[in-house]
Each structure stands twice: as C-alpha cells, then as structure tokens.
C-alpha cells in the first residue's frame, strides 16, 4: 500500500474539485468517475445513485425512493419496509454517514436526497453489514417539516401495517428531529405440516404432522430523537437516542397445532406448541467529525445500547385427551454493548488514505428456567486497527484495505482468543463513460453467533434437544466478485458474479447420544456459494415508465464434518413503475430473501406480488391496491437434509390477498432554506440488539 502511495502522488495531487453533483449536471468528484447523462457515478467500492426529479416527485418517503431507484441486489419489502440483500445478508442503513433505522429512512423527504451511496463491497471504513446504503441528505438552515405515512393492509383473517410519523426543526447550524414507527402483522390461519424421519439405531420411524390453523403475529415500535449541529467547513456533530421494542406474542416458526401420526404408534398424537419473544433496546449514539481544510478530517464515533430480551416456549403432546408432561423453556436476558472508533481521513487529488482504530465489547447474561435451570454469561471483545487507500489513475480505480484484528470470547472456564488480519482489494476499469468492469476480493473473520455459544441444552420436543458449544472458534470468509455494468438513459444492465467461501463456519449437525437426537453446533469444513445475478432496467417512455427484471441463480456447496450437500436456487424479481401527471402506479413480483441454503437446511418462500395505484399532490398522496392477489396459496417451505433426522416442513395460509391503503402527508413550515454544501460522510455503528438466546424451536 505504501509503495502504491509513493508512486501515485506525482500523478494525482492536482487541484481539488469540491463541486457537488446536481440532478442535471455531473462533475468529477474525488475518487469518482462521472457517467455522462446518467444517474450513476461509479466509485471504488460501489456507486452513487442520483435520484432524478421524477424519482423524487413520485416517491413518498426514503423507503419508497429506495424502492424506485432499483439498486442491484437490494430487496425492499413493500409491506414491512425491510431492506435486505437478494442473496442473503444484512444491509447497513445510514443518513449522512450516521446509522439509521428503517423508521428514520421512511421519514426522509425525497426532495432532500442528493444521492444514495451504495457500497456493495464495503471496506475497512465500515463496521458491520454485507452492504451499506447511505442517504446523503441536504441540511436545511431554517423552517421545519411534519410528515406521516401509513400503509395498512387488511385481508380475510389477516392484517399488516407500516406506519411512520416524523417532525424536524432547523435553525441555522442546528437541527432537531424525531421519528416514530409502528410495524406489525397478524394471520389467523397459519398452518404448518411436517414430514420427517428419525433414524434410530434399530430402524427408522416416519413422523407425519397434519397442521391445524393457529394465529401468528408481531408488533414493533421504533422511536428516535436526534440533534445535529454542523458547519460545512468546520465540523459535524450528531447525537441520537433511540428505543426499539419488538414484541412477537405468537412466533411464526414456533407456533403450531397439528395431528401427528407415526409408524411406531397406532394412535394419533395431538401437538400444541407456542413460542413468544420480546426484545427491547434503548441506545445512545454520538458522532463527531472535524474538518481541517478541504482535504483532512478526523472522525470519532461512540454508541452504547442495552438489550432486554425474553423468550418463552412450550410444547405438549396429547393422546386420547391425556396430556404428557409439557416441555417448558422461559429465558430472560440482558445485554450491554459498547462501540467506539476513531479514524483520520486524508485526501490528495484523486487519492484517499484512511487510518483508524475501533473497539467493541458486549456482556450477555441469559437466565434459563423451565426444564433446565442455567445462567449463561458471555463476554465478547473485538479490537482492530485498520487502513484503507483508494486512488484513481485515469479510468482505472484501485482500492486496498487491511486491518489487524483481536477477537476474544469468554464463557465460564472457556477463554477463546484469536489474532487475525482482514484484507481486501479491488480494481475497476471504465473504458467508456457508460460501462464499468470491476473485480473485488476480501478476506475477513466472523465470530460465532452468541446463541450457538450458550453452554446449555434446550429440549425441542421429546427425543430431540438442541445444545450450544462454548468452544466454537471464529472463522474466515473469502469473497470474490466480478461486476459488469452498462448505463444508458433507456436501458441499464448490471451483472454480478460472486464466489463466497466460508472456512470452518459454524453450522449445526445432528447426532445420536444413545437415548435422543442432539442438534449441536460445530466448526464445519466449509460453506461455498457461487451466485450470478442480472439486473436489467428499461425506460421506454423516459421517466414515465420503468420496467426492471432481476433473475439470479445460486449454487450452494455445504461441506460439514459428516455431510456434503450441493443445491441450486433460482430467484426472479419483476417490477413496473408508471407515472403521468399526478397519477402514479406500481406493480412488482418480489422474491423473498428467505430463498436460501445454509448448513443442512434449505428455505423456499412463495413469490409475493403487489399492485398500487394512486394520486400524488405536493403535500399528500393517496394510493390503493392489492397485495398477493395473483396466488392460490402463500407458503414457506424448509428442508433439512440431516442423515439422522431429515424433514420437510411447509407453512401456509391459503389465499394471502390483502387490500392496501397507503396515505402520505408532508407539511413544511418556515422558509425552508437549504445549505447547498453536502459533506462526504461515512461510517458509524448500529445499536447491538442480538439477544444471544439459545432457540428451543425446531
């Protein structure tokens, strides 16, 4: 990296360009290459997407704008507002570089968005997330705004809602904003069928469950209050307090009522299972950036959170009205998390160097009662020093990252300590203004999930138990990606080929201990995925009509210590957006991110569809439509390929149509003057809300 730095300054330390790209004129900004007459600016680790005036005019919120921007590889659930990767993985959401919840993203006024930074291969500057989406929003110097958006869906025996309200006030360099979101769903006709075989030493037993309807549902609240003070030439400060509460009184994968028939027992068995979970978390975040001229910045970021969690699970079998002893698990947990980082950023012409350090730690304490009584305390620490260097040499872009990492986990007498290095590198080439080829490779380490490390055993049902493993080790992941992108006002094509190789990942296995089957976690041999995804967008009528297709094919290779599984999974997404005058309409077929494989389990989800038609005015929008109209049955299927306890599960609810009403209100007050300068921001942490509780469901 230093050798590269020494070679490049004579060529790249030229005059600085500080102009910000506008909607209609794009300038060359540091380490960026402008794509003429397009809304995309290629960057070393992704791209900047500039919403057009039409995008902003027909969008009602930040989430809605993200949906219409059609970023390759990104899935947005229209009914819940959740943002995920089409190939699986987490997406980190930011606003001007500061971590944001989906409620805060929903509160963004589309007119205030300058660009959306999409980092599909985030470097060392970003902690957490397989991809990063950063909304760069203009700072308003005066006035304020009150906005609300409600999306309610009702069907036969079911409902869903995604409601959000926000307010902000601006006075010179200071701004205060609040937001509150309410998210929920309920289904009264959820049915789960099972077909499984248990291979005992003396022969197999087939177990067939015919499901009966149960109710499932969830209700979540997300509240935030933030204060921002900034000077575009001096500093940026953001202080935020937040609170989230996710209550699941009837868990989708843990509530069932069924009739069980087995080949070793003549009478049918009635099964009743119930699972409820609640996780609440207050958090505090402080973010400060100091500007030293136009080329040097120093950033400090700290966040703390407290997570309170509770999980209840019961399982009961009855034969001819006589009930066996119930299996009970009642777990309460507490988790304290702290994150801190600081990094220095230096620019010289078309090159950038970032060096920094970060530290995170957590204390998890879970108390198990019911069939087992145990107290589990897990401490985790992760410290690193990192550096990142980006440079552009004509039409070639280079990026390199390296980090030295210390990982530590303590649980009882077990103290796991590991020193490792994370590294990545990438090269991009833009032979012409509207085409790019890019290759990226990175290697990084990941600690096992806390729930897998719990030194306890949770009984799932008679004869089946799940146990944790405190001796799990951190493992390496190698990612390689080739991306080819073509951008044109009428058609855009984005092809991604990705090879993911997890070395000694933590995946479950099943064994027989002489009296029962045991699901346990271990560092397996490897897990690999070869994925190809093509995103095509066609605009045959300018900004009035957009048609997008996104077929994807994944081939999975799962190598356990005692098994090998190879499978293919195909995805397809289709969407159409139309607007003319004040009329707006949209239709889509969405493939859920549940279509994936890991370890010995495959999950498939029925494609969902949506149609919305509405009328949009500057201050309000009303849309009506239907969700899942074109399907006979909605279902989720899972297949476990264990040699000892293979099963197939199908959860379904018949016709899943919802009538949808979406209403948006946006009221500005005051003069509403905007600051024309937008800072280049990146990087904070998100609150840690992983409860770490060992699951007791199938």
PDB file of C-alpha atoms in Angstrom, residues 26-241:
ATOM      1  CA  UNK A  26     -22.469  15.761 -13.005  1.00  0.00           C
ATOM      2  CA  UNK A  27     -18.960  16.802 -12.068  1.00  0.00           C
ATOM      3  CA  UNK A  28     -15.925  14.661 -11.350  1.00  0.00           C
ATOM      4  CA  UNK A  29     -15.720  14.395  -7.562  1.00  0.00           C
ATOM      5  CA  UNK A  30     -12.863  12.890  -5.560  1.00  0.00           C
ATOM      6  CA  UNK A  31     -12.281   9.206  -6.475  1.00  0.00           C
ATOM      7  CA  UNK A  32     -15.413   9.206  -8.602  1.00  0.00           C
ATOM      8  CA  UNK A  33     -15.949   8.867 -12.343  1.00  0.00           C
ATOM      9  CA  UNK A  34     -18.944  10.651 -13.832  1.00  0.00           C
ATOM     10  CA  UNK A  35     -21.185   8.692 -16.169  1.00  0.00           C
ATOM     11  CA  UNK A  36     -22.402  11.122 -18.781  1.00  0.00           C
ATOM     12  CA  UNK A  37     -26.177  11.621 -18.997  1.00  0.00           C
ATOM     13  CA  UNK A  38     -26.925   9.052 -16.294  1.00  0.00           C
ATOM     14  CA  UNK A  39     -27.873   8.941 -12.659  1.00  0.00           C
ATOM     15  CA  UNK A  40     -24.986   6.696 -11.588  1.00  0.00           C
ATOM     16  CA  UNK A  41     -21.476   7.683 -10.505  1.00  0.00           C
ATOM     17  CA  UNK A  42     -19.067   4.758 -10.212  1.00  0.00           C
ATOM     18  CA  UNK A  43     -16.907   4.537  -7.085  1.00  0.00           C
ATOM     19  CA  UNK A  44     -14.173   2.234  -5.853  1.00  0.00           C
ATOM     20  CA  UNK A  45     -16.445   0.072  -3.661  1.00  0.00           C
ATOM     21  CA  UNK A  46     -19.809   0.626  -5.344  1.00  0.00           C
ATOM     22  CA  UNK A  47     -21.619   3.566  -6.861  1.00  0.00           C
ATOM     23  CA  UNK A  48     -23.500   6.778  -6.138  1.00  0.00           C
ATOM     24  CA  UNK A  49     -27.056   6.861  -7.452  1.00  0.00           C
ATOM     25  CA  UNK A  50     -28.592  10.276  -8.059  1.00  0.00           C
ATOM     26  CA  UNK A  51     -32.396  10.331  -7.950  1.00  0.00           C
ATOM     27  CA  UNK A  52     -33.934  12.208 -10.854  1.00  0.00           C
ATOM     28  CA  UNK A  53     -36.550  14.896 -10.400  1.00  0.00           C
ATOM     29  CA  UNK A  54     -39.154  12.326 -11.446  1.00  0.00           C
ATOM     30  CA  UNK A  55     -37.896   9.833  -8.836  1.00  0.00           C
ATOM     31  CA  UNK A  56     -38.325  12.434  -6.122  1.00  0.00           C
ATOM     32  CA  UNK A  57     -41.667  13.681  -7.390  1.00  0.00           C
ATOM     33  CA  UNK A  58     -43.353  10.264  -7.415  1.00  0.00           C
ATOM     34  CA  UNK A  59     -41.809   8.991  -4.144  1.00  0.00           C
ATOM     35  CA  UNK A  60     -43.446   9.486  -0.770  1.00  0.00           C
ATOM     36  CA  UNK A  61     -40.588   8.587   1.630  1.00  0.00           C
ATOM     37  CA  UNK A  62     -36.979   7.472   1.775  1.00  0.00           C
ATOM     38  CA  UNK A  63     -38.045   3.810   1.682  1.00  0.00           C
ATOM     39  CA  UNK A  64     -40.300   4.472  -1.312  1.00  0.00           C
ATOM     40  CA  UNK A  65     -37.477   6.321  -3.086  1.00  0.00           C
ATOM     41  CA  UNK A  66     -35.110   3.411  -2.473  1.00  0.00           C
ATOM     42  CA  UNK A  67     -37.697   1.055  -3.963  1.00  0.00           C
ATOM     43  CA  UNK A  68     -37.976   3.141  -7.132  1.00  0.00           C
ATOM     44  CA  UNK A  69     -34.192   3.518  -7.501  1.00  0.00           C
ATOM     45  CA  UNK A  70     -33.881  -0.276  -8.034  1.00  0.00           C
ATOM     46  CA  UNK A  71     -30.364  -0.721  -6.676  1.00  0.00           C
ATOM     47  CA  UNK A  72     -28.917  -4.031  -7.952  1.00  0.00           C
ATOM     48  CA  UNK A  73     -29.031  -6.808  -5.387  1.00  0.00           C
ATOM     49  CA  UNK A  74     -31.290  -4.896  -2.965  1.00  0.00           C
ATOM     50  CA  UNK A  75     -34.720  -6.150  -1.864  1.00  0.00           C
ATOM     51  CA  UNK A  76     -37.278  -3.836  -0.263  1.00  0.00           C
ATOM     52  CA  UNK A  77     -40.351  -5.411   1.302  1.00  0.00           C
ATOM     53  CA  UNK A  78     -43.187  -3.053   0.380  1.00  0.00           C
ATOM     54  CA  UNK A  79     -45.344  -4.240   3.266  1.00  0.00           C
ATOM     55  CA  UNK A  80     -42.766  -4.022   6.082  1.00  0.00           C
ATOM     56  CA  UNK A  81     -40.129  -1.586   4.808  1.00  0.00           C
ATOM     57  CA  UNK A  82     -37.333  -4.097   5.481  1.00  0.00           C
ATOM     58  CA  UNK A  83     -34.219  -3.748   3.311  1.00  0.00           C
ATOM     59  CA  UNK A  84     -32.189  -6.884   2.610  1.00  0.00           C
ATOM     60  CA  UNK A  85     -29.804  -8.367   0.055  1.00  0.00           C
ATOM     61  CA  UNK A  86     -31.280 -10.628  -2.597  1.00  0.00           C
ATOM     62  CA  UNK A  87     -28.564 -13.204  -1.984  1.00  0.00           C
ATOM     63  CA  UNK A  88     -28.909 -13.063   1.799  1.00  0.00           C
ATOM     64  CA  UNK A  89     -27.024 -10.879   4.250  1.00  0.00           C
ATOM     65  CA  UNK A  90     -27.522  -7.651   6.153  1.00  0.00           C
ATOM     66  CA  UNK A  91     -27.753  -4.099   4.835  1.00  0.00           C
ATOM     67  CA  UNK A  92     -26.451  -1.228   6.940  1.00  0.00           C
ATOM     68  CA  UNK A  93     -28.574   1.928   6.538  1.00  0.00           C
ATOM     69  CA  UNK A  94     -27.069   5.392   7.058  1.00  0.00           C
ATOM     70  CA  UNK A  95     -28.179   9.005   6.751  1.00  0.00           C
ATOM     71  CA  UNK A  96     -25.251  11.360   6.082  1.00  0.00           C
ATOM     72  CA  UNK A  97     -22.953   8.689   7.455  1.00  0.00           C
ATOM     73  CA  UNK A  98     -24.870   8.154  10.700  1.00  0.00           C
ATOM     74  CA  UNK A  99     -26.566   4.844  11.441  1.00  0.00           C
ATOM     75  CA  UNK A 100     -30.321   4.946  10.829  1.00  0.00           C
ATOM     76  CA  UNK A 101     -33.325   2.718  11.443  1.00  0.00           C
ATOM     77  CA  UNK A 102     -35.911   1.932   8.780  1.00  0.00           C
ATOM     78  CA  UNK A 103     -38.248   4.368  10.574  1.00  0.00           C
ATOM     79  CA  UNK A 104     -35.710   7.160  10.089  1.00  0.00           C
ATOM     80  CA  UNK A 105     -35.230   6.191   6.437  1.00  0.00           C
ATOM     81  CA  UNK A 106     -39.004   6.258   5.971  1.00  0.00           C
ATOM     82  CA  UNK A 107     -39.049   9.794   7.442  1.00  0.00           C
ATOM     83  CA  UNK A 108     -36.690  11.212   4.778  1.00  0.00           C
ATOM     84  CA  UNK A 109     -38.239  13.747   2.429  1.00  0.00           C
ATOM     85  CA  UNK A 110     -37.379  12.562  -1.099  1.00  0.00           C
ATOM     86  CA  UNK A 111     -36.852  16.166  -2.213  1.00  0.00           C
ATOM     87  CA  UNK A 112     -33.967  16.490   0.277  1.00  0.00           C
ATOM     88  CA  UNK A 113     -32.000  13.495  -1.052  1.00  0.00           C
ATOM     89  CA  UNK A 114     -28.949  14.500  -3.097  1.00  0.00           C
ATOM     90  CA  UNK A 115     -27.687  10.971  -3.759  1.00  0.00           C
ATOM     91  CA  UNK A 116     -27.669   7.442  -2.395  1.00  0.00           C
ATOM     92  CA  UNK A 117     -24.248   5.928  -1.757  1.00  0.00           C
ATOM     93  CA  UNK A 118     -24.395   2.173  -2.323  1.00  0.00           C
ATOM     94  CA  UNK A 119     -21.327   0.254  -1.124  1.00  0.00           C
ATOM     95  CA  UNK A 120     -21.836  -3.352  -2.200  1.00  0.00           C
ATOM     96  CA  UNK A 121     -18.298  -4.292  -1.105  1.00  0.00           C
ATOM     97  CA  UNK A 122     -17.794  -2.073   1.971  1.00  0.00           C
ATOM     98  CA  UNK A 123     -14.194  -1.555   3.020  1.00  0.00           C
ATOM     99  CA  UNK A 124     -12.461  -1.150   6.372  1.00  0.00           C
ATOM    100  CA  UNK A 125     -14.155   2.208   6.997  1.00  0.00           C
ATOM    101  CA  UNK A 126     -17.471   0.463   7.550  1.00  0.00           C
ATOM    102  CA  UNK A 127     -18.096  -1.787  10.515  1.00  0.00           C
ATOM    103  CA  UNK A 128     -20.825  -4.392  10.059  1.00  0.00           C
ATOM    104  CA  UNK A 129     -23.169  -5.132   7.195  1.00  0.00           C
ATOM    105  CA  UNK A 130     -22.625  -7.019   3.961  1.00  0.00           C
ATOM    106  CA  UNK A 131     -23.660  -3.863   2.091  1.00  0.00           C
ATOM    107  CA  UNK A 132     -24.044  -0.202   3.043  1.00  0.00           C
ATOM    108  CA  UNK A 133     -26.675   2.265   1.807  1.00  0.00           C
ATOM    109  CA  UNK A 134     -26.041   5.886   2.768  1.00  0.00           C
ATOM    110  CA  UNK A 135     -28.658   8.564   2.073  1.00  0.00           C
ATOM    111  CA  UNK A 136     -26.883  11.896   1.535  1.00  0.00           C
ATOM    112  CA  UNK A 137     -29.474  14.494   2.533  1.00  0.00           C
ATOM    113  CA  UNK A 138     -29.287  18.281   2.300  1.00  0.00           C
ATOM    114  CA  UNK A 139     -29.115  20.272   5.511  1.00  0.00           C
ATOM    115  CA  UNK A 140     -31.918  22.783   5.943  1.00  0.00           C
ATOM    116  CA  UNK A 141     -30.982  26.039   7.689  1.00  0.00           C
ATOM    117  CA  UNK A 142     -34.472  27.178   8.642  1.00  0.00           C
ATOM    118  CA  UNK A 143     -38.062  26.067   8.860  1.00  0.00           C
ATOM    119  CA  UNK A 144     -39.252  22.580   9.617  1.00  0.00           C
ATOM    120  CA  UNK A 145     -41.320  19.666   8.489  1.00  0.00           C
ATOM    121  CA  UNK A 146     -44.022  17.313   9.753  1.00  0.00           C
ATOM    122  CA  UNK A 147     -44.632  14.129   7.823  1.00  0.00           C
ATOM    123  CA  UNK A 148     -46.641  10.959   8.208  1.00  0.00           C
ATOM    124  CA  UNK A 149     -47.055   7.836   6.164  1.00  0.00           C
ATOM    125  CA  UNK A 150     -49.354   4.947   6.823  1.00  0.00           C
ATOM    126  CA  UNK A 151     -49.610   1.740   4.851  1.00  0.00           C
ATOM    127  CA  UNK A 152     -52.290  -0.586   6.159  1.00  0.00           C
ATOM    128  CA  UNK A 153     -53.253  -3.912   4.616  1.00  0.00           C
ATOM    129  CA  UNK A 154     -56.298  -5.990   5.562  1.00  0.00           C
ATOM    130  CA  UNK A 155     -57.393  -9.405   4.352  1.00  0.00           C
ATOM    131  CA  UNK A 156     -59.502 -12.320   5.467  1.00  0.00           C
ATOM    132  CA  UNK A 157     -58.178 -13.220   8.914  1.00  0.00           C
ATOM    133  CA  UNK A 158     -55.047 -11.127   8.493  1.00  0.00           C
ATOM    134  CA  UNK A 159     -53.640  -7.602   8.622  1.00  0.00           C
ATOM    135  CA  UNK A 160     -50.321  -5.794   8.304  1.00  0.00           C
ATOM    136  CA  UNK A 161     -49.217  -2.219   8.920  1.00  0.00           C
ATOM    137  CA  UNK A 162     -46.213   0.023   8.360  1.00  0.00           C
ATOM    138  CA  UNK A 163     -46.882   3.442   9.892  1.00  0.00           C
ATOM    139  CA  UNK A 164     -44.432   6.272  10.456  1.00  0.00           C
ATOM    140  CA  UNK A 165     -44.560   9.851  11.767  1.00  0.00           C
ATOM    141  CA  UNK A 166     -41.693  12.350  11.870  1.00  0.00           C
ATOM    142  CA  UNK A 167     -41.018  16.008  12.640  1.00  0.00           C
ATOM    143  CA  UNK A 168     -37.957  18.241  12.314  1.00  0.00           C
ATOM    144  CA  UNK A 169     -36.980  21.817  13.087  1.00  0.00           C
ATOM    145  CA  UNK A 170     -33.956  23.705  11.707  1.00  0.00           C
ATOM    146  CA  UNK A 171     -32.293  26.862  12.975  1.00  0.00           C
ATOM    147  CA  UNK A 172     -29.017  27.801  11.322  1.00  0.00           C
ATOM    148  CA  UNK A 173     -26.386  25.185  12.099  1.00  0.00           C
ATOM    149  CA  UNK A 174     -28.662  23.208  14.420  1.00  0.00           C
ATOM    150  CA  UNK A 175     -31.461  20.757  13.737  1.00  0.00           C
ATOM    151  CA  UNK A 176     -33.710  18.640  15.919  1.00  0.00           C
ATOM    152  CA  UNK A 177     -35.636  15.668  14.548  1.00  0.00           C
ATOM    153  CA  UNK A 178     -37.853  12.925  15.914  1.00  0.00           C
ATOM    154  CA  UNK A 179     -39.439   9.887  14.355  1.00  0.00           C
ATOM    155  CA  UNK A 180     -41.687   7.058  15.471  1.00  0.00           C
ATOM    156  CA  UNK A 181     -42.544   3.928  13.548  1.00  0.00           C
ATOM    157  CA  UNK A 182     -45.079   1.169  14.157  1.00  0.00           C
ATOM    158  CA  UNK A 183     -44.748  -2.156  12.314  1.00  0.00           C
ATOM    159  CA  UNK A 184     -46.937  -5.202  12.746  1.00  0.00           C
ATOM    160  CA  UNK A 185     -48.766  -8.168  11.225  1.00  0.00           C
ATOM    161  CA  UNK A 186     -51.181 -10.921  12.185  1.00  0.00           C
ATOM    162  CA  UNK A 187     -52.507 -14.060  10.483  1.00  0.00           C
ATOM    163  CA  UNK A 188     -55.240 -16.242  11.965  1.00  0.00           C
ATOM    164  CA  UNK A 189     -54.960 -19.139   9.508  1.00  0.00           C
ATOM    165  CA  UNK A 190     -51.302 -20.185   9.729  1.00  0.00           C
ATOM    166  CA  UNK A 191     -50.848 -23.934   9.165  1.00  0.00           C
ATOM    167  CA  UNK A 192     -47.625 -25.940   9.368  1.00  0.00           C
ATOM    168  CA  UNK A 193     -47.242 -29.506   8.026  1.00  0.00           C
ATOM    169  CA  UNK A 194     -44.260 -31.777   8.766  1.00  0.00           C
ATOM    170  CA  UNK A 195     -42.915 -34.920   7.157  1.00  0.00           C
ATOM    171  CA  UNK A 196     -39.831 -36.278   8.914  1.00  0.00           C
ATOM    172  CA  UNK A 197     -37.950 -39.497   9.542  1.00  0.00           C
ATOM    173  CA  UNK A 198     -35.975 -40.311  12.676  1.00  0.00           C
ATOM    174  CA  UNK A 199     -33.302 -42.939  12.023  1.00  0.00           C
ATOM    175  CA  UNK A 200     -32.900 -44.818  15.296  1.00  0.00           C
ATOM    176  CA  UNK A 201     -30.122 -47.435  15.614  1.00  0.00           C
ATOM    177  CA  UNK A 202     -32.736 -50.218  15.369  1.00  0.00           C
ATOM    178  CA  UNK A 203     -34.614 -48.743  12.390  1.00  0.00           C
ATOM    179  CA  UNK A 204     -36.348 -45.638  11.036  1.00  0.00           C
ATOM    180  CA  UNK A 205     -39.589 -44.065  12.261  1.00  0.00           C
ATOM    181  CA  UNK A 206     -41.632 -41.816   9.974  1.00  0.00           C
ATOM    182  CA  UNK A 207     -43.476 -38.923  11.584  1.00  0.00           C
ATOM    183  CA  UNK A 208     -46.228 -37.123   9.661  1.00  0.00           C
ATOM    184  CA  UNK A 209     -47.878 -33.988  11.051  1.00  0.00           C
ATOM    185  CA  UNK A 210     -51.088 -32.566   9.584  1.00  0.00           C
ATOM    186  CA  UNK A 211     -51.299 -28.934  10.592  1.00  0.00           C
ATOM    187  CA  UNK A 212     -54.305 -27.102  12.046  1.00  0.00           C
ATOM    188  CA  UNK A 213     -54.777 -23.298  11.943  1.00  0.00           C
ATOM    189  CA  UNK A 214     -53.063 -21.105  14.544  1.00  0.00           C
ATOM    190  CA  UNK A 215     -52.575 -17.354  14.930  1.00  0.00           C
ATOM    191  CA  UNK A 216     -49.208 -15.698  14.466  1.00  0.00           C
ATOM    192  CA  UNK A 217     -48.266 -12.033  14.742  1.00  0.00           C
ATOM    193  CA  UNK A 218     -45.814  -9.356  15.757  1.00  0.00           C
ATOM    194  CA  UNK A 219     -45.811  -5.677  16.695  1.00  0.00           C
ATOM    195  CA  UNK A 220     -42.754  -3.438  16.719  1.00  0.00           C
ATOM    196  CA  UNK A 221     -42.093   0.145  17.757  1.00  0.00           C
ATOM    197  CA  UNK A 222     -39.102   2.241  16.737  1.00  0.00           C
ATOM    198  CA  UNK A 223     -38.597   5.735  18.231  1.00  0.00           C
ATOM    199  CA  UNK A 224     -35.695   8.142  17.739  1.00  0.00           C
ATOM    200  CA  UNK A 225     -34.691  11.669  18.723  1.00  0.00           C
ATOM    201  CA  UNK A 226     -31.617  13.337  17.229  1.00  0.00           C
ATOM    202  CA  UNK A 227     -29.766  16.643  17.435  1.00  0.00           C
ATOM    203  CA  UNK A 228     -27.428  17.831  14.674  1.00  0.00           C
ATOM    204  CA  UNK A 229     -25.062  20.774  14.710  1.00  0.00           C
ATOM    205  CA  UNK A 230     -22.806  21.450  11.769  1.00  0.00           C
ATOM    206  CA  UNK A 231     -20.680  23.854   9.841  1.00  0.00           C
ATOM    207  CA  UNK A 232     -19.854  22.633   6.343  1.00  0.00           C
ATOM    208  CA  UNK A 233     -16.307  23.992   6.583  1.00  0.00           C
ATOM    209  CA  UNK A 234     -15.606  23.130  10.213  1.00  0.00           C
ATOM    210  CA  UNK A 235     -17.454  20.250  11.918  1.00  0.00           C
ATOM    211  CA  UNK A 236     -20.413  17.874  12.004  1.00  0.00           C
ATOM    212  CA  UNK A 237     -21.961  16.606  15.254  1.00  0.00           C
ATOM    213  CA  UNK A 238     -24.838  14.171  15.674  1.00  0.00           C
ATOM    214  CA  UNK A 239     -26.313  12.962  18.969  1.00  0.00           C
ATOM    215  CA  UNK A 240     -29.105  10.427  18.896  1.00  0.00           C
ATOM    216  CA  UNK A 241     -31.133   8.460  21.410  1.00  0.00           C
TER     217      UNK A 241
END
